[in-house]
mmCIF file of C-alpha atoms in Angstrom:
data_model
loop_
_atom_site.group_PDB
_atom_site.id
_atom_site.type_symbol
_atom_site.label_atom_id
_atom_site.label_comp_id
_atom_site.label_asym_id
_atom_site.label_seq_id
_atom_site.Cartn_x
_atom_site.Cartn_y
_atom_site.Cartn_z
ATOM 1 C CA MET A 1 0.000 0.000 0.000
ATOM 2 C CA LYS A 2 1.315 3.463 -0.848
ATOM 3 C CA HIS A 3 1.817 5.758 2.128
ATOM 4 C CA GLU A 4 2.280 9.003 0.192
ATOM 5 C CA PRO A 5 0.942 11.592 0.002
ATOM 6 C CA TYR A 6 -0.823 10.671 3.268
ATOM 7 C CA ARG A 7 2.290 10.820 5.485
ATOM 8 C CA SER A 8 3.231 14.198 3.981
ATOM 9 C CA TRP A 9 -0.270 15.453 4.796
ATOM 10 C CA LEU A 10 0.135 14.265 8.378
ATOM 11 C CA LEU A 11 3.381 16.249 8.701
ATOM 12 C CA GLN A 12 2.410 19.479 7.029
ATOM 13 C CA GLU A 13 1.545 22.512 9.112
ATOM 14 C CA GLU A 14 -0.847 24.099 6.648
ATOM 15 C CA PRO A 15 -4.478 22.949 7.051
ATOM 16 C CA LEU A 16 -5.635 20.300 4.571
ATOM 17 C CA ALA A 17 -8.367 20.849 2.009
ATOM 18 C CA ALA A 18 -11.641 19.029 2.632
ATOM 19 C CA GLU A 19 -10.950 16.384 -0.039
ATOM 20 C CA GLN A 20 -7.491 15.735 1.405
ATOM 21 C CA ARG A 21 -8.915 15.307 4.924
ATOM 22 C CA SER A 22 -11.452 12.823 3.608
ATOM 23 C CA ALA A 23 -8.865 10.838 1.620
ATOM 24 C CA LEU A 24 -6.531 10.778 4.617
ATOM 25 C CA LYS A 25 -9.288 9.555 6.948
ATOM 26 C CA THR A 26 -10.140 6.742 4.546
ATOM 27 C CA HIS A 27 -6.491 5.733 4.177
ATOM 28 C CA LEU A 28 -5.864 5.699 7.923
ATOM 29 C CA GLU A 29 -8.847 3.408 8.464
ATOM 30 C CA ARG A 30 -7.157 0.850 6.213
ATOM 31 C CA CYS A 31 -3.404 1.399 6.900
ATOM 32 C CA GLU A 32 -1.987 0.331 10.287
ATOM 33 C CA PRO A 33 1.610 1.574 9.574
ATOM 34 C CA CYS A 34 0.258 5.051 8.772
ATOM 35 C CA ARG A 35 -1.835 5.047 11.942
ATOM 36 C CA GLN A 36 1.339 4.244 13.896
ATOM 37 C CA PHE A 37 3.154 6.966 11.984
ATOM 38 C CA ARG A 38 0.473 9.483 12.975
ATOM 39 C CA VAL A 39 0.692 8.477 16.640
ATOM 40 C CA ALA A 40 4.493 8.731 16.479
ATOM 41 C CA TRP A 41 4.390 12.181 14.916
ATOM 42 C CA ASP A 42 1.815 13.374 17.467
ATOM 43 C CA GLN A 43 4.130 12.256 20.276
ATOM 44 C CA VAL A 44 7.166 13.920 18.700
ATOM 45 C CA HIS A 45 5.223 17.113 18.070
ATOM 46 C CA ALA A 46 4.048 17.194 21.701
ATOM 47 C CA ARG A 47 7.637 16.848 22.928
ATOM 48 C CA LEU A 48 8.937 19.563 20.632
ATOM 49 C CA THR A 49 6.225 21.997 21.687
ATOM 50 C CA GLU A 50 6.375 21.161 25.436
ATOM 51 C CA ALA A 51 10.121 21.457 25.866
ATOM 52 C CA PRO A 52 11.026 24.836 27.397
ATOM 53 C CA GLU A 53 13.891 27.143 26.583
ATOM 54 C CA ILE A 54 16.931 26.074 28.608
ATOM 55 C CA GLY A 55 18.321 29.070 30.502
ATOM 56 C CA ALA A 56 22.018 29.946 30.434
ATOM 57 C CA PRO A 57 23.886 28.712 33.522
ATOM 58 C CA GLN A 58 24.665 31.129 36.355
ATOM 59 C CA GLY A 59 27.693 33.307 35.811
ATOM 60 C CA PHE A 60 27.563 33.037 32.013
ATOM 61 C CA SER A 61 27.966 36.779 31.443
ATOM 62 C CA ALA A 62 30.864 37.061 33.892
ATOM 63 C CA ARG A 63 32.655 34.162 32.203
ATOM 64 C CA PHE A 64 32.106 35.814 28.831
ATOM 65 C CA VAL A 65 33.722 39.040 30.053
ATOM 66 C CA ALA A 66 36.759 37.016 31.216
ATOM 67 C CA ARG A 67 36.939 35.236 27.862
ATOM 68 C CA LEU A 68 36.714 38.538 26.003
ATOM 69 C CA ARG A 69 39.600 40.009 28.019
ATOM 70 C CA SER A 70 41.706 36.902 27.399
ATOM 71 C CA ALA A 71 40.946 37.003 23.656
ATOM 72 C CA ARG A 72 41.922 40.685 23.523
ATOM 73 C CA ARG A 73 45.252 40.041 25.272
ATOM 74 C CA GLY A 74 46.093 37.224 22.878
ATOM 75 C CA ARG A 75 45.176 39.323 19.862
ATOM 76 C CA SER A 76 47.211 42.293 21.120
ATOM 77 C CA GLN A 77 50.321 40.111 21.598
ATOM 78 C CA ARG A 78 49.980 38.627 18.131
ATOM 79 C CA GLN A 79 49.681 42.110 16.650
ATOM 80 C CA VAL A 80 52.809 43.272 18.494
ATOM 81 C CA TRP A 81 54.866 40.352 17.170
ATOM 82 C CA ALA A 82 53.466 40.768 13.666
ATOM 83 C CA ILE A 83 54.385 44.479 13.563
ATOM 84 C CA PHE A 84 57.820 43.794 15.038
ATOM 85 C CA LEU A 85 58.692 40.957 12.660
ATOM 86 C CA LEU A 86 57.411 42.776 9.591
ATOM 87 C CA THR A 87 59.387 45.905 10.465
ATOM 88 C CA LEU A 88 62.507 43.896 11.267
ATOM 89 C CA LEU A 89 62.360 41.867 8.059
ATOM 90 C CA GLY A 90 61.628 44.941 5.982
ATOM 91 C CA SER A 91 64.513 46.848 7.496
ATOM 92 C CA LEU A 92 66.946 43.933 7.171
ATOM 93 C CA GLY A 93 65.897 43.598 3.554
ATOM 94 C CA ALA A 94 66.609 47.283 2.985
ATOM 95 C CA VAL A 95 70.029 46.990 4.654
ATOM 96 C CA ALA A 96 70.840 43.900 2.547
ATOM 97 C CA LEU A 97 69.912 45.764 -0.639
ATOM 98 C CA LEU A 98 72.014 48.754 0.403
ATOM 99 C CA THR A 99 74.996 46.538 1.225
ATOM 100 C CA ALA A 100 74.686 44.722 -2.109
ATOM 101 C CA ALA A 101 74.584 48.061 -3.908
ATOM 102 C CA LEU A 102 77.683 49.270 -2.051
ATOM 103 C CA LEU A 103 79.607 46.067 -2.769
ATOM 104 C CA ASN A 104 78.748 46.294 -6.446
ATOM 105 C CA ASN A 105 80.160 49.792 -6.651
ATOM 106 C CA MET A 106 83.924 49.399 -6.332
ATOM 107 C CA GLY A 107 84.601 53.119 -6.519
ATOM 108 C CA SER A 108 82.865 53.970 -3.236
ATOM 109 C CA GLY A 109 80.863 52.550 -0.394
ATOM 110 C CA PHE A 110 81.950 49.474 1.543
ATOM 111 C CA ALA A 111 84.702 48.468 -0.895
ATOM 112 C CA GLY A 112 85.982 52.020 -0.782
ATOM 113 C CA LEU A 113 85.800 51.969 3.027
ATOM 114 C CA LEU A 114 87.811 48.762 3.088
ATOM 115 C CA LYS A 115 90.420 50.340 0.801
ATOM 116 C CA GLN A 116 90.568 53.345 3.123
ATOM 117 C CA LEU A 117 91.119 51.023 6.121
ATOM 118 C CA LEU A 118 93.954 49.281 4.284
ATOM 119 C CA VAL A 119 95.509 52.653 3.439
ATOM 120 C CA VAL A 120 95.259 53.685 7.077
ATOM 121 C CA GLN A 121 96.750 50.376 8.129
ATOM 122 C CA SER A 122 99.746 50.761 5.805
ATOM 123 C CA GLN A 123 100.264 54.375 6.934
ATOM 124 C CA VAL A 124 100.158 53.292 10.577
ATOM 125 C CA SER A 125 102.616 50.508 9.744
ATOM 126 C CA VAL A 126 105.002 53.015 8.153
ATOM 127 C CA LEU A 127 104.661 55.366 11.116
ATOM 128 C CA GLY A 128 105.173 52.505 13.512
ATOM 129 C CA GLU A 129 108.279 51.300 11.633
ATOM 130 C CA PHE A 130 109.655 54.853 11.718
ATOM 131 C CA LEU A 131 109.113 55.097 15.437
ATOM 132 C CA LEU A 132 110.531 51.678 16.116
ATOM 133 C CA ARG A 133 113.622 52.325 13.972
ATOM 134 C CA ALA A 134 114.034 55.698 15.609
ATOM 135 C CA LEU A 135 113.820 54.168 19.018
ATOM 136 C CA GLU A 136 115.758 51.039 17.909
ATOM 137 C CA ILE A 137 113.818 48.947 20.437
ATOM 138 C CA ALA A 138 111.712 46.467 18.455
ATOM 139 C CA PRO A 139 112.612 43.768 15.877
ATOM 140 C CA TYR A 140 111.437 43.902 12.252
ATOM 141 C CA PRO A 141 108.272 41.724 12.518
ATOM 142 C CA ALA A 142 106.765 44.015 15.218
ATOM 143 C CA ARG A 143 105.832 46.700 12.718
ATOM 144 C CA ASP A 144 103.606 44.227 10.759
ATOM 145 C CA LEU A 145 102.044 42.963 14.005
ATOM 146 C CA LEU A 146 101.145 46.538 14.948
ATOM 147 C CA GLY A 147 99.477 47.182 11.606
ATOM 148 C CA VAL A 148 97.483 43.946 11.667
ATOM 149 C CA SER A 149 96.428 44.536 15.269
ATOM 150 C CA LEU A 150 95.200 47.989 14.383
ATOM 151 C CA LEU A 151 93.199 46.623 11.449
ATOM 152 C CA VAL A 152 91.647 43.859 13.569
ATOM 153 C CA ALA A 153 90.813 46.304 16.353
ATOM 154 C CA ALA A 154 89.257 48.779 13.910
ATOM 155 C CA THR A 155 87.196 46.046 12.242
ATOM 156 C CA GLY A 156 86.104 44.628 15.610
ATOM 157 C CA ALA A 157 85.093 48.081 16.832
ATOM 158 C CA ALA A 158 83.126 48.701 13.641
ATOM 159 C CA VAL A 159 81.297 45.337 13.944
ATOM 160 C CA ALA A 160 80.574 45.920 17.652
ATOM 161 C CA LEU A 161 79.267 49.401 16.913
ATOM 162 C CA TYR A 162 77.079 48.114 14.067
ATOM 163 C CA ALA A 163 75.711 45.273 16.235
ATOM 164 C CA SER A 164 74.994 47.645 19.145
ATOM 165 C CA LEU A 165 73.185 50.102 16.909
ATOM 166 C CA GLY A 166 71.220 47.230 15.386
ATOM 167 C CA ALA A 167 70.181 45.883 18.814
ATOM 168 C CA LEU A 168 69.238 49.371 19.968
ATOM 169 C CA TRP A 169 67.144 49.898 16.861
ATOM 170 C CA ALA A 170 65.387 46.499 17.242
ATOM 171 C CA ALA A 171 64.551 47.335 20.885
ATOM 172 C CA ALA A 172 63.145 50.700 19.798
ATOM 173 C CA VAL A 173 60.972 49.064 17.125
ATOM 174 C CA PHE A 174 59.684 46.518 19.640
ATOM 175 C CA GLN A 175 58.836 49.252 22.093
ATOM 176 C CA PHE A 176 57.042 51.188 19.377
ATOM 177 C CA ALA A 177 55.056 48.106 18.300
ATOM 178 C CA ASN A 178 53.935 47.254 21.852
ATOM 179 C CA PRO A 179 51.299 49.737 23.092
ATOM 180 C CA ARG A 180 51.781 48.579 26.682
ATOM 181 C CA LEU A 181 55.425 49.561 26.621
ATOM 182 C CA ARG A 182 54.631 52.729 24.700
ATOM 183 C CA TYR A 183 51.993 54.001 27.103
ATOM 184 C CA GLY A 184 52.876 52.059 30.243
ATOM 185 C CA GLY A 185 50.376 49.907 32.249
ATOM 186 C CA SER A 186 47.565 47.795 30.730
ATOM 187 C CA ARG A 187 44.963 48.999 28.212
ATOM 188 C CA MET B 1 7.989 29.270 22.751
ATOM 189 C CA SER B 2 8.854 32.612 21.188
ATOM 190 C CA ALA B 3 12.018 34.421 20.364
ATOM 191 C CA SER B 4 13.005 37.233 22.718
ATOM 192 C CA ALA B 5 10.671 40.194 22.242
ATOM 193 C CA LYS B 6 12.307 43.283 20.835
ATOM 194 C CA ASN B 7 13.405 45.438 23.749
ATOM 195 C CA PRO B 8 13.276 49.196 23.001
ATOM 196 C CA GLU B 9 16.547 49.638 24.897
ATOM 197 C CA GLU B 10 18.170 47.027 22.660
ATOM 198 C CA ALA B 11 18.692 49.536 19.837
ATOM 199 C CA VAL B 12 20.401 51.935 22.261
ATOM 200 C CA TRP B 13 22.685 49.215 23.639
ATOM 201 C CA LEU B 14 23.594 48.099 20.113
ATOM 202 C CA ARG B 15 24.514 51.625 19.054
ATOM 203 C CA GLN B 16 26.610 52.087 22.177
ATOM 204 C CA ALA B 17 28.268 48.681 21.789
ATOM 205 C CA ALA B 18 29.083 49.387 18.131
ATOM 206 C CA ALA B 19 30.736 52.631 19.305
ATOM 207 C CA GLY B 20 32.989 50.608 21.635
ATOM 208 C CA ASP B 21 31.009 50.609 24.893
ATOM 209 C CA ASP B 22 31.782 47.210 26.426
ATOM 210 C CA GLU B 23 29.249 47.670 29.222
ATOM 211 C CA ALA B 24 26.521 48.062 26.628
ATOM 212 C CA PHE B 25 27.657 44.829 24.969
ATOM 213 C CA GLY B 26 27.559 43.182 28.392
ATOM 214 C CA ARG B 27 23.875 44.130 28.670
ATOM 215 C CA ILE B 28 23.267 42.575 25.263
ATOM 216 C CA VAL B 29 24.926 39.365 26.432
ATOM 217 C CA GLU B 30 22.668 39.272 29.510
ATOM 218 C CA ALA B 31 19.574 39.886 27.383
ATOM 219 C CA PHE B 32 20.331 37.163 24.834
ATOM 220 C CA GLU B 33 22.366 34.574 26.757
ATOM 221 C CA SER B 34 19.391 32.244 27.275
ATOM 222 C CA PRO B 35 18.106 32.046 23.689
ATOM 223 C CA VAL B 36 21.651 31.595 22.402
ATOM 224 C CA TYR B 37 22.511 28.994 25.032
ATOM 225 C CA ASN B 38 19.259 27.119 24.413
ATOM 226 C CA LEU B 39 19.974 26.857 20.697
ATOM 227 C CA CYS B 40 23.514 25.659 21.319
ATOM 228 C CA TYR B 41 22.304 23.097 23.843
ATOM 229 C CA ARG B 42 19.607 21.764 21.514
ATOM 230 C CA MET B 43 22.150 21.527 18.710
ATOM 231 C CA LEU B 44 25.072 20.004 20.634
ATOM 232 C CA GLY B 45 23.418 18.128 23.507
ATOM 233 C CA SER B 46 26.006 18.861 26.194
ATOM 234 C CA PRO B 47 25.854 21.736 28.723
ATOM 235 C CA GLU B 48 29.647 22.225 28.575
ATOM 236 C CA GLU B 49 29.772 22.310 24.789
ATOM 237 C CA ALA B 50 26.696 24.511 24.703
ATOM 238 C CA GLU B 51 28.314 27.090 26.992
ATOM 239 C CA ASP B 52 31.548 27.076 25.000
ATOM 240 C CA ALA B 53 29.638 27.472 21.727
ATOM 241 C CA ALA B 54 27.453 30.234 23.180
ATOM 242 C CA GLN B 55 30.515 32.117 24.457
ATOM 243 C CA GLU B 56 32.176 31.820 21.035
ATOM 244 C CA THR B 57 28.957 33.083 19.446
ATOM 245 C CA PHE B 58 29.048 36.252 21.522
ATOM 246 C CA LEU B 59 32.757 36.716 20.787
ATOM 247 C CA LYS B 60 32.086 36.508 17.053
ATOM 248 C CA ALA B 61 29.168 38.918 17.444
ATOM 249 C CA TYR B 62 31.416 41.344 19.344
ATOM 250 C CA ARG B 63 34.099 41.251 16.636
ATOM 251 C CA ASN B 64 31.579 41.645 13.817
ATOM 252 C CA LEU B 65 29.187 44.125 15.357
ATOM 253 C CA HIS B 66 30.140 46.647 12.689
ATOM 254 C CA ARG B 67 28.552 44.270 10.135
ATOM 255 C CA TYR B 68 25.195 44.069 11.911
ATOM 256 C CA ASP B 69 22.370 45.682 9.945
ATOM 257 C CA PRO B 70 20.090 47.556 12.403
ATOM 258 C CA ASN B 71 17.140 46.954 10.062
ATOM 259 C CA ARG B 72 17.399 43.276 10.877
ATOM 260 C CA LYS B 73 16.239 41.682 14.160
ATOM 261 C CA PHE B 74 19.276 41.239 16.398
ATOM 262 C CA ILE B 75 17.989 37.898 17.717
ATOM 263 C CA ASN B 76 17.927 36.535 14.141
ATOM 264 C CA TRP B 77 21.442 37.811 13.489
ATOM 265 C CA ILE B 78 22.943 36.314 16.614
ATOM 266 C CA LEU B 79 21.077 33.020 16.224
ATOM 267 C CA ALA B 80 22.468 32.844 12.690
ATOM 268 C CA ILE B 81 25.986 33.089 14.142
ATOM 269 C CA ALA B 82 25.129 30.473 16.790
ATOM 270 C CA SER B 83 23.525 28.075 14.282
ATOM 271 C CA ASN B 84 26.405 28.230 11.840
ATOM 272 C CA HIS B 85 28.919 27.763 14.636
ATOM 273 C CA CYS B 86 27.053 24.712 15.962
ATOM 274 C CA VAL B 87 26.645 23.219 12.477
ATOM 275 C CA ASP B 88 30.426 23.542 11.992
ATOM 276 C CA ARG B 89 31.039 21.875 15.354
ATOM 277 C CA LEU B 90 28.731 18.992 14.472
ATOM 278 C CA ARG B 91 30.559 18.582 11.184
ATOM 279 C CA LYS B 92 33.938 18.450 12.979
ATOM 280 C CA ARG B 93 32.518 16.122 15.605
ATOM 281 C CA ARG B 94 31.649 13.585 12.929
ATOM 282 C CA LEU B 95 35.246 13.629 11.739
ATOM 283 C CA THR B 96 36.845 13.027 15.148
ATOM 284 C CA LEU B 97 37.084 9.772 17.068
ATOM 285 C CA ILE B 98 34.800 9.617 20.054
ATOM 286 C CA SER B 99 35.328 7.773 23.300
ATOM 287 C CA LEU B 100 32.704 5.486 24.808
ATOM 288 C CA GLU B 101 31.753 8.203 27.336
ATOM 289 C CA ASP B 102 30.825 10.465 24.441
ATOM 290 C CA LEU B 103 28.393 7.982 22.878
ATOM 291 C CA LYS B 104 25.569 9.506 24.894
ATOM 292 C CA PRO B 105 26.163 13.276 24.818
ATOM 293 C CA TRP B 106 22.730 14.328 25.934
ATOM 294 C CA ASN B 107 23.180 15.503 29.510
ATOM 295 C CA THR B 108 20.416 17.416 31.196
ATOM 296 C CA PRO B 109 21.789 20.816 32.210
ATOM 297 C CA ALA B 110 21.523 22.007 35.796
ATOM 298 C CA SER B 111 19.448 25.081 35.115
ATOM 299 C CA THR B 112 16.135 24.302 33.399
ATOM 300 C CA VAL B 113 12.849 26.114 33.549
ATOM 301 C CA GLU B 114 10.175 24.287 35.517
ATOM 302 C CA LEU B 115 7.926 22.288 33.165
ATOM 303 C CA PRO B 116 4.177 22.452 33.307
ATOM 304 C CA GLU B 117 2.626 19.162 34.372
ATOM 305 C CA SER B 118 3.269 16.552 31.755
ATOM 306 C CA ARG B 119 3.195 12.813 31.248
ATOM 307 C CA LEU B 120 6.996 12.791 31.216
ATOM 308 C CA THR B 121 9.383 13.981 33.898
ATOM 309 C CA LYS B 122 11.775 16.771 33.070
ATOM 310 C CA VAL B 123 14.686 14.352 32.638
ATOM 311 C CA GLU B 124 12.659 11.991 30.462
ATOM 312 C CA LEU B 125 11.511 14.828 28.246
ATOM 313 C CA GLU B 126 15.019 16.193 27.740
ATOM 314 C CA GLU B 127 16.437 12.737 27.084
ATOM 315 C CA ASP B 128 13.663 11.982 24.630
ATOM 316 C CA ILE B 129 14.186 15.204 22.729
ATOM 317 C CA GLY B 130 17.934 14.799 22.749
ATOM 318 C CA ASP B 131 17.667 11.279 21.425
ATOM 319 C CA LEU B 132 15.279 12.380 18.682
ATOM 320 C CA LEU B 133 17.287 15.412 17.575
ATOM 321 C CA GLU B 134 20.461 13.331 17.429
ATOM 322 C CA GLU B 135 18.954 11.657 14.365
ATOM 323 C CA LEU B 136 19.110 14.864 12.357
ATOM 324 C CA GLY B 137 21.941 16.458 10.383
ATOM 325 C CA GLY B 138 23.230 19.939 11.256
ATOM 326 C CA LYS B 139 21.011 22.209 9.186
ATOM 327 C CA ASP B 140 17.936 19.998 9.590
ATOM 328 C CA ARG B 141 18.420 20.095 13.347
ATOM 329 C CA ALA B 142 18.871 23.867 13.284
ATOM 330 C CA SER B 143 15.672 24.240 11.216
ATOM 331 C CA VAL B 144 13.677 22.247 13.775
ATOM 332 C CA VAL B 145 15.126 24.148 16.740
ATOM 333 C CA LEU B 146 14.446 27.540 15.145
ATOM 334 C CA ARG B 147 10.898 26.524 14.234
ATOM 335 C CA TYR B 148 9.850 24.954 17.516
ATOM 336 C CA TRP B 149 11.810 26.921 20.100
ATOM 337 C CA TYR B 150 11.878 30.341 18.447
ATOM 338 C CA ASP B 151 8.606 30.281 16.418
ATOM 339 C CA MET B 152 10.502 31.517 13.384
ATOM 340 C CA SER B 153 8.734 31.674 10.051
ATOM 341 C CA TYR B 154 10.122 29.851 7.033
ATOM 342 C CA ALA B 155 11.425 33.182 5.736
ATOM 343 C CA GLU B 156 13.236 33.918 9.003
ATOM 344 C CA ILE B 157 14.749 30.442 9.182
ATOM 345 C CA ALA B 158 15.861 30.830 5.557
ATOM 346 C CA GLU B 159 17.560 34.112 6.447
ATOM 347 C CA VAL B 160 19.270 32.656 9.537
ATOM 348 C CA LEU B 161 20.537 29.532 7.775
ATOM 349 C CA SER B 162 21.248 31.158 4.387
ATOM 350 C CA LEU B 163 18.768 28.872 2.618
ATOM 351 C CA THR B 164 15.798 29.445 0.357
ATOM 352 C CA GLU B 165 12.287 29.176 1.807
ATOM 353 C CA SER B 166 11.553 26.090 -0.239
ATOM 354 C CA ALA B 167 14.774 24.487 1.059
ATOM 355 C CA VAL B 168 13.646 25.236 4.628
ATOM 356 C CA LYS B 169 10.213 23.668 4.008
ATOM 357 C CA SER B 170 11.862 20.642 2.440
ATOM 358 C CA ARG B 171 14.312 20.241 5.340
ATOM 359 C CA LEU B 172 11.588 20.608 7.963
ATOM 360 C CA HIS B 173 9.423 18.068 6.187
ATOM 361 C CA ARG B 174 12.283 15.593 5.969
ATOM 362 C CA ALA B 175 13.243 16.212 9.603
ATOM 363 C CA ARG B 176 9.696 15.625 10.864
ATOM 364 C CA SER B 177 9.508 12.385 8.914
ATOM 365 C CA GLN B 178 12.854 11.220 10.333
ATOM 366 C CA LEU B 179 11.804 12.121 13.863
ATOM 367 C CA ALA B 180 8.529 10.199 13.539
ATOM 368 C CA GLU B 181 10.336 7.191 12.045
ATOM 369 C CA ARG B 182 12.875 7.251 14.878
ATOM 370 C CA TYR B 183 10.120 7.429 17.461
ATOM 371 C CA MET B 184 8.358 4.502 15.826
ATOM 372 C CA ALA B 185 11.581 2.468 15.808
ATOM 373 C CA ARG B 186 12.115 3.217 19.514
ATOM 374 C CA THR B 187 8.611 2.351 20.569
ATOM 375 C CA ALA B 188 8.866 -0.899 18.641
ATOM 376 C CA GLN B 189 11.261 -1.976 21.466
ATOM 377 C CA PRO B 190 9.111 -1.425 24.559
ATOM 378 C CA ALA B 191 11.383 -3.371 26.968
ATOM 379 C CA VAL B 192 14.399 -1.195 26.150
ATOM 380 C CA LEU B 193 12.385 2.011 26.437
ATOM 381 C CA GLU B 194 10.953 1.006 29.812
ATOM 382 C CA GLY B 195 14.456 0.279 31.103
ATOM 383 C CA ARG B 196 15.619 3.779 30.076
ATOM 384 C CA ARG B 197 12.607 5.415 31.710
ATOM 385 C CA ASP B 198 13.298 3.573 34.975
ATOM 386 C CA GLU B 199 16.919 4.742 34.867
ATOM 387 C CA ALA B 200 15.800 8.315 34.261
ATOM 388 C CA ARG B 201 13.427 8.203 37.253
ATOM 389 C CA THR B 202 16.207 6.834 39.475
ATOM 390 C CA LEU B 203 18.562 9.636 38.451
ATOM 391 C CA SER B 204 16.029 12.505 38.767
#
């Protein structure tokens, strides 16, 4: 026995037309499964309409406020790191490009600076040799050792200065990126 | 059961909250925590999951308040966020392994409104409904909850779930049929059902 459209009629919310009601009544008198279906739907419908709205548990709003604060803190920290890393990478990229440009240009820039340092080193060596010969107190190899030492010291000082300036700049960027450090206290 | 009636202060709170007033948003949370929690509970079946989902719903609403259209009912907007969030959770739940303890997620929450006198006890009613709704897929379940707990029209449900009206009618029809079939299958095993009812009475 076909159960449609009778089961659909049982489920629909809109009122049935007179002919549909009559056809349904006739079908239900003859069809036990559809009678059971109707009883089942009536029971389900009663449960759905009787069940109340479940209220939120006590303290829900207070817990939401705590969650909101925690979410804000996490977001703020991520933003600080994002700004810091982007600025750092961008700046390092700019420095790398500048260095590459200087190295490519042999007439000036870093290569020129290196040449200047070598000139200074040889001049210091000559001066040192003059002094040592004048004083007649040091053997021949000492004048080379003095020149090399001066070059190493100058290079080391330059690297240390560059690294210190870089660290100082990174700290400044971090402080700028972090509103808490910028303004002090919590926001 | 009806959706929360429109409170004339609601528009004021929403304007203030959109301007950055967190206290105003707090009042909105207090006004809508129950309807949102109820939907999440009916969708997910566990008080703990329902609270987590409801809290996430309000967080999303807070972050996207600038997108809320004041010409639309706020309850519909926030229930749309809640429904979609719960549907996503149900989808993820199906993909994860579950432990034996999770096989029966329907736990009656501590705070429930007192029922009018009924054939079933409060626990039995909630268990029954939970067991029935478990049969349904995410959007079908959401359609039933919005229709029966919030008295939403087909057009409103369509707006909340981003469906057409005919899709909503079709889903509701299919859901009702599945619920009736499930009830019939359960009542075909009277000994098992009686055992569950006795257990529910012992626990209540």
